[in-house]
Amino acid sequence: MSGPAPAQVPVCPAGAEATANLLATWGAATRPSTGWLAAREERVRQLRTAGRLAEAERYGWLSLAALGCGMTPRDAIALGPAAASMDAAAGPADVLPRPLMEPPAVVAAVVPGTTLETFDVRDDPGWELARAVLAPPGPVLSYRSRDYVTSVFAAGVRVRLATAMEVTGG
Amino acid sequence: MGEVLLIDPATVRVLLDGADQRAAALRDALEHVADMSTAGHVDLPVAGADRWLWWFSTPQAGRWEWQPAAVARLATASAGTADLDAILALKPAAQAVWPDDIDLEALGVVRELTGPQRRDVARMTALGGGANFSVPGAGKTTMAYVCYAILRARGKVRRMLVVAPLSAHEAWTLEPADIFTPGSRPAVAVRPRIPHGDVVVVNYERLESRGHAERLRAWCAAAPTLVVFDEAHRAKAGRSGVRGAAALELSRTAARRAVLTGTPRPNDARDLANVLDLTYPGRGAGLAAGPARQLTSAYCRITKAELGLPELVVRTEQVPMSAAHDRVYDAMIDRAARAALADPTLVSDLARAGSIALLLIQAATDPTAVVGAGGPLRMARDSDHLGLAELLADLPANFVPTKLVRVAQLVNSYAQQGTKVVVWACFRHHVTQLRRLLEPYGPAFVDGSLAPTRASADTDRTRELARFRADPDCQVLIATPHTLGEGVSLHHTTTHQIHLDRTFNAGLFLQSLDRTHRLGLPADAHCSATFLVAERADGQATVDSVVAARLEAKVAAMGRALDDPGLARLALPSEDDRLRPTDVLLGAGGADDLAALFSHLLQARH
């Protein structure tokens, strides 16, 4: 699949209900437990409270992507928010792009209808990865205009996330 | 289209239409930073707007009707936020560069700052107030006043509101005379009914009164104000306490904020987060839990070693009890040991064991202090084989305990040299006895029976302190550490102190030492502290020795913490206005203190 224009990328849901709604909207097969959703919500809110807004977005999307690609819930929740570029290849069979995704970017923005300057912290690459791995399961998935065998892509993402976890101590 | 309004200088209200799908998205993204959330609206703080304003720029948010006043207020606030982000990103050394445009002499500052003070004033100025976690005696009041003068000169603030414990009000009132030239001194109003002047000083209890709190917020909002929370650990409860919540509200109406405390994390990281939240609204939790590098850029701290104080000469004098005193004391420890043997749970019962310890410590100095005491010892009413009542009745009519006699000798010795001295006594009974005994030396006294300031009373703490400082016939000040331990400087009057007795509370003890051994003393000043320790008539140790040993260990640990540029947990007192007897007695580590005491008692009986 090709990603939508960045303006359509939503803010990552934090709450359990909003997250479950999003997964249902996407038709994702993944059904996180209530406890897992609560733990993720707490982590996202901690990061937002601490002013680490871009990291909150990245963590929010990556934790969902991690579940989607078959990581254990325990590992998925423990991801480091800076598990960012994942540019190391997972092995000889890793055919995923290097880096898999760019670090979260924060860009200046203006609140519509005002002169107030703020930041757009939405994480387009994080959203794109989560969207790809949580799409309704099929033999092939699209990521950044390329098609991959779903299981191969999921395995590659899983290993890269695990590597990033080790690097960041997540 | 929803509306965004300014409902007070500190709060923006987002009016929500329940049917609007954006309401759910807004709540999901921002409810955790909201001051209040109802079905119809969400209130968001102006201070720390960077924690929520971002959401309104996202496509999900769509367009809102923004009240111009809300936009103007947020624009002002966010300008400061952007500055703060940039400053917090700097390392402490980079923050400490003295600003080229600031000449302290031109600002009328005559007090010479020490190197560490100058460094930290530069940092406080850069941080717009910031957090000063310097150890007691480092001159935090001076640094705050100088920071205020700089911010005022730069047009960042016009006035200052200080929230401080009552015991510190005197310092906030008197210090400007030493810091500024007469023409540059700010007009200070202490606890005014209606805030006015350049500087207003109030106590934390005023924040708990809704009317007072509203008047203070209005005063802060009416002109750019620096709000200073002195001994800010008193508001460490944060939003969960009435006082903490009111302090946060006040902080958010201010143009600049500062927190001062030597003990920012008395219990845990949440205390630190709440203290930081007062000066960096919305950022406390992030700073407290974030990387150490980020945290150290958010506070300044002068350590004990950096104070460069002259040596404090410490003397411990063993004072033997008289035979009559020894008989009473012996009967008391016998009764206490029997009580502990009869009921093994007693030692771990902080209330019961604590009250026994209090009585024994008092009795080691003066057994008449515990006449009529109830509780587990049933002191004078104990008419069984111990015969305490008779023993007390048998004391000579003119009985004066030896420790009190020794205090009188020492005071006389100081008076002969023309030197004033502070005598610390932990119990009001002892203060009363000392006042009688030291009558020839015109004693001033400060204990819990005196109000801080009360014109209608015969005297008050302020008048007693003034007399000690100014009256040449007043040679001695008698005070309880828990009443005068915090915020008062006595080192310009004397550098000598005598401790009639001490308790296990190392925090109170250290703070009492700091009253006469603090910044501002010449390097060659002669500073001393004499501790009187009761000794049994046969030379055996008393409860005083147990206290001394426990204090020594605690003070060593606290000393290491005070020399640590990091923020160790410290048990310096935070609630001296409301200390319970067991707080006065024990402080931190109370259970271990009582275990040590009862171990001593049981050994003494074997």
mmCIF file of N, CA, C and O in Angstrom, chain B residues 136-169:
data_model
loop_
_atom_site.group_PDB
_atom_site.id
_atom_site.type_symbol
_atom_site.label_atom_id
_atom_site.label_comp_id
_atom_site.label_asym_id
_atom_site.label_seq_id
_atom_site.Cartn_x
_atom_site.Cartn_y
_atom_site.Cartn_z
ATOM 1 N N PRO B 136 21.237 24.349 53.546
ATOM 2 C CA PRO B 136 20.902 25.435 54.477
ATOM 3 C C PRO B 136 22.129 26.292 54.779
ATOM 4 O O PRO B 136 23.236 25.782 54.932
ATOM 5 N N GLY B 137 21.929 27.589 54.826
ATOM 6 C CA GLY B 137 23.033 28.499 55.142
ATOM 7 C C GLY B 137 23.795 28.976 53.925
ATOM 8 O O GLY B 137 24.756 29.733 54.062
ATOM 9 N N ALA B 138 23.367 28.573 52.737
ATOM 10 C CA ALA B 138 24.107 28.948 51.525
ATOM 11 C C ALA B 138 23.746 30.347 51.037
ATOM 12 O O ALA B 138 24.398 30.871 50.132
ATOM 13 N N GLY B 139 22.707 30.936 51.602
ATOM 14 C CA GLY B 139 22.320 32.282 51.174
ATOM 15 C C GLY B 139 21.270 32.267 50.073
ATOM 16 O O GLY B 139 21.305 33.106 49.173
ATOM 17 N N LYS B 140 20.341 31.359 50.184
ATOM 18 C CA LYS B 140 19.316 31.263 49.130
ATOM 19 C C LYS B 140 18.440 32.520 49.095
ATOM 20 O O LYS B 140 18.018 32.951 48.027
ATOM 21 N N THR B 141 18.184 33.111 50.263
ATOM 22 C CA THR B 141 17.369 34.326 50.292
ATOM 23 C C THR B 141 18.083 35.451 49.546
ATOM 24 O O THR B 141 17.488 36.154 48.720
ATOM 25 N N THR B 142 19.371 35.610 49.816
ATOM 26 C CA THR B 142 20.151 36.628 49.125
ATOM 27 C C THR B 142 20.123 36.399 47.617
ATOM 28 O O THR B 142 19.895 37.326 46.828
ATOM 29 N N MET B 143 20.357 35.156 47.221
ATOM 30 C CA MET B 143 20.399 34.854 45.783
ATOM 31 C C MET B 143 19.061 35.154 45.122
ATOM 32 O O MET B 143 18.996 35.664 44.002
ATOM 33 N N ALA B 144 17.972 34.863 45.846
ATOM 34 C CA ALA B 144 16.649 35.126 45.275
ATOM 35 C C ALA B 144 16.419 36.627 45.127
ATOM 36 O O ALA B 144 15.888 37.091 44.105
ATOM 37 N N TYR B 145 16.840 37.395 46.130
ATOM 38 C CA TYR B 145 16.666 38.848 46.039
ATOM 39 C C TYR B 145 17.481 39.419 44.873
ATOM 40 O O TYR B 145 17.022 40.297 44.140
ATOM 41 N N VAL B 146 18.698 38.945 44.714
ATOM 42 C CA VAL B 146 19.535 39.464 43.621
ATOM 43 C C VAL B 146 18.950 39.054 42.273
ATOM 44 O O VAL B 146 18.894 39.846 41.324
ATOM 45 N N CYS B 147 18.470 37.831 42.192
ATOM 46 C CA CYS B 147 17.841 37.369 40.949
ATOM 47 C C CYS B 147 16.633 38.249 40.625
ATOM 48 O O CYS B 147 16.424 38.651 39.480
ATOM 49 N N TYR B 148 15.845 38.563 41.667
ATOM 50 C CA TYR B 148 14.683 39.436 41.477
ATOM 51 C C TYR B 148 15.121 40.805 40.957
ATOM 52 O O TYR B 148 14.520 41.352 40.012
ATOM 53 N N ALA B 149 16.178 41.341 41.541
ATOM 54 C CA ALA B 149 16.651 42.669 41.110
ATOM 55 C C ALA B 149 17.054 42.640 39.631
ATOM 56 O O ALA B 149 16.779 43.578 38.879
ATOM 57 N N ILE B 150 17.683 41.544 39.230
ATOM 58 C CA ILE B 150 18.113 41.440 37.825
ATOM 59 C C ILE B 150 16.902 41.308 36.901
ATOM 60 O O ILE B 150 16.807 41.999 35.873
ATOM 61 N N LEU B 151 15.986 40.437 37.268
ATOM 62 C CA LEU B 151 14.799 40.243 36.416
ATOM 63 C C LEU B 151 13.976 41.525 36.340
ATOM 64 O O LEU B 151 13.403 41.851 35.300
ATOM 65 N N ARG B 152 13.957 42.277 37.443
ATOM 66 C CA ARG B 152 13.222 43.544 37.451
ATOM 67 C C ARG B 152 13.922 44.563 36.553
ATOM 68 O O ARG B 152 13.282 45.267 35.771
ATOM 69 N N ALA B 153 15.241 44.587 36.634
ATOM 70 C CA ALA B 153 15.985 45.529 35.795
ATOM 71 C C ALA B 153 15.794 45.214 34.314
ATOM 72 O O ALA B 153 15.802 46.109 33.470
ATOM 73 N N ARG B 154 15.612 43.952 34.025
ATOM 74 C CA ARG B 154 15.418 43.564 32.625
ATOM 75 C C ARG B 154 13.974 43.702 32.160
ATOM 76 O O ARG B 154 13.651 43.403 31.017
ATOM 77 N N GLY B 155 13.104 44.100 33.087
ATOM 78 C CA GLY B 155 11.701 44.273 32.724
ATOM 79 C C GLY B 155 10.914 42.978 32.661
ATOM 80 O O GLY B 155 9.781 42.955 32.179
ATOM 81 N N LYS B 156 11.503 41.889 33.144
ATOM 82 C CA LYS B 156 10.791 40.599 33.110
ATOM 83 C C LYS B 156 9.736 40.525 34.205
ATOM 84 O O LYS B 156 8.720 39.854 34.050
ATOM 85 N N VAL B 157 10.024 41.150 35.343
ATOM 86 C CA VAL B 157 9.048 41.173 36.436
ATOM 87 C C VAL B 157 9.030 42.568 37.034
ATOM 88 O O VAL B 157 9.975 43.350 36.853
ATOM 89 N N ARG B 158 7.938 42.866 37.749
ATOM 90 C CA ARG B 158 7.883 44.148 38.458
ATOM 91 C C ARG B 158 7.904 43.944 39.954
ATOM 92 O O ARG B 158 8.316 44.811 40.706
ATOM 93 N N ARG B 159 7.385 42.797 40.390
ATOM 94 C CA ARG B 159 7.338 42.592 41.838
ATOM 95 C C ARG B 159 7.569 41.127 42.185
ATOM 96 O O ARG B 159 7.668 40.276 41.292
ATOM 97 N N MET B 160 7.610 40.861 43.476
ATOM 98 C CA MET B 160 7.931 39.498 43.906
ATOM 99 C C MET B 160 6.981 39.090 45.030
ATOM 100 O O MET B 160 6.721 39.857 45.952
ATOM 101 N N LEU B 161 6.476 37.872 44.908
ATOM 102 C CA LEU B 161 5.661 37.286 45.978
ATOM 103 C C LEU B 161 6.447 36.117 46.554
ATOM 104 O O LEU B 161 6.854 35.220 45.808
ATOM 105 N N VAL B 162 6.667 36.150 47.861
ATOM 106 C CA VAL B 162 7.427 35.086 48.520
ATOM 107 C C VAL B 162 6.474 34.294 49.412
ATOM 108 O O VAL B 162 5.801 34.869 50.266
ATOM 109 N N VAL B 163 6.416 33.005 49.183
ATOM 110 C CA VAL B 163 5.662 32.130 50.079
ATOM 111 C C VAL B 163 6.706 31.387 50.902
ATOM 112 O O VAL B 163 7.535 30.658 50.344
ATOM 113 N N ALA B 164 6.684 31.605 52.209
ATOM 114 C CA ALA B 164 7.752 31.066 53.059
ATOM 115 C C ALA B 164 7.177 30.707 54.427
ATOM 116 O O ALA B 164 6.172 31.289 54.852
ATOM 117 N N PRO B 165 7.803 29.764 55.128
ATOM 118 C CA PRO B 165 7.345 29.475 56.485
ATOM 119 C C PRO B 165 7.533 30.695 57.382
ATOM 120 O O PRO B 165 8.408 31.533 57.133
ATOM 121 N N LEU B 166 6.727 30.767 58.413
ATOM 122 C CA LEU B 166 6.766 31.934 59.313
ATOM 123 C C LEU B 166 8.173 32.207 59.826
ATOM 124 O O LEU B 166 8.602 33.356 59.917
ATOM 125 N N SER B 167 8.894 31.137 60.141
ATOM 126 C CA SER B 167 10.216 31.329 60.741
ATOM 127 C C SER B 167 11.186 32.011 59.777
ATOM 128 O O SER B 167 12.205 32.545 60.211
ATOM 129 N N ALA B 168 10.878 31.999 58.494
ATOM 130 C CA ALA B 168 11.782 32.622 57.522
ATOM 131 C C ALA B 168 11.374 34.051 57.181
ATOM 132 O O ALA B 168 12.093 34.738 56.449
ATOM 133 N N HIS B 169 10.245 34.508 57.700
ATOM 134 C CA HIS B 169 9.774 35.848 57.325
ATOM 135 C C HIS B 169 10.742 36.937 57.766
ATOM 136 O O HIS B 169 10.904 37.944 57.092
#
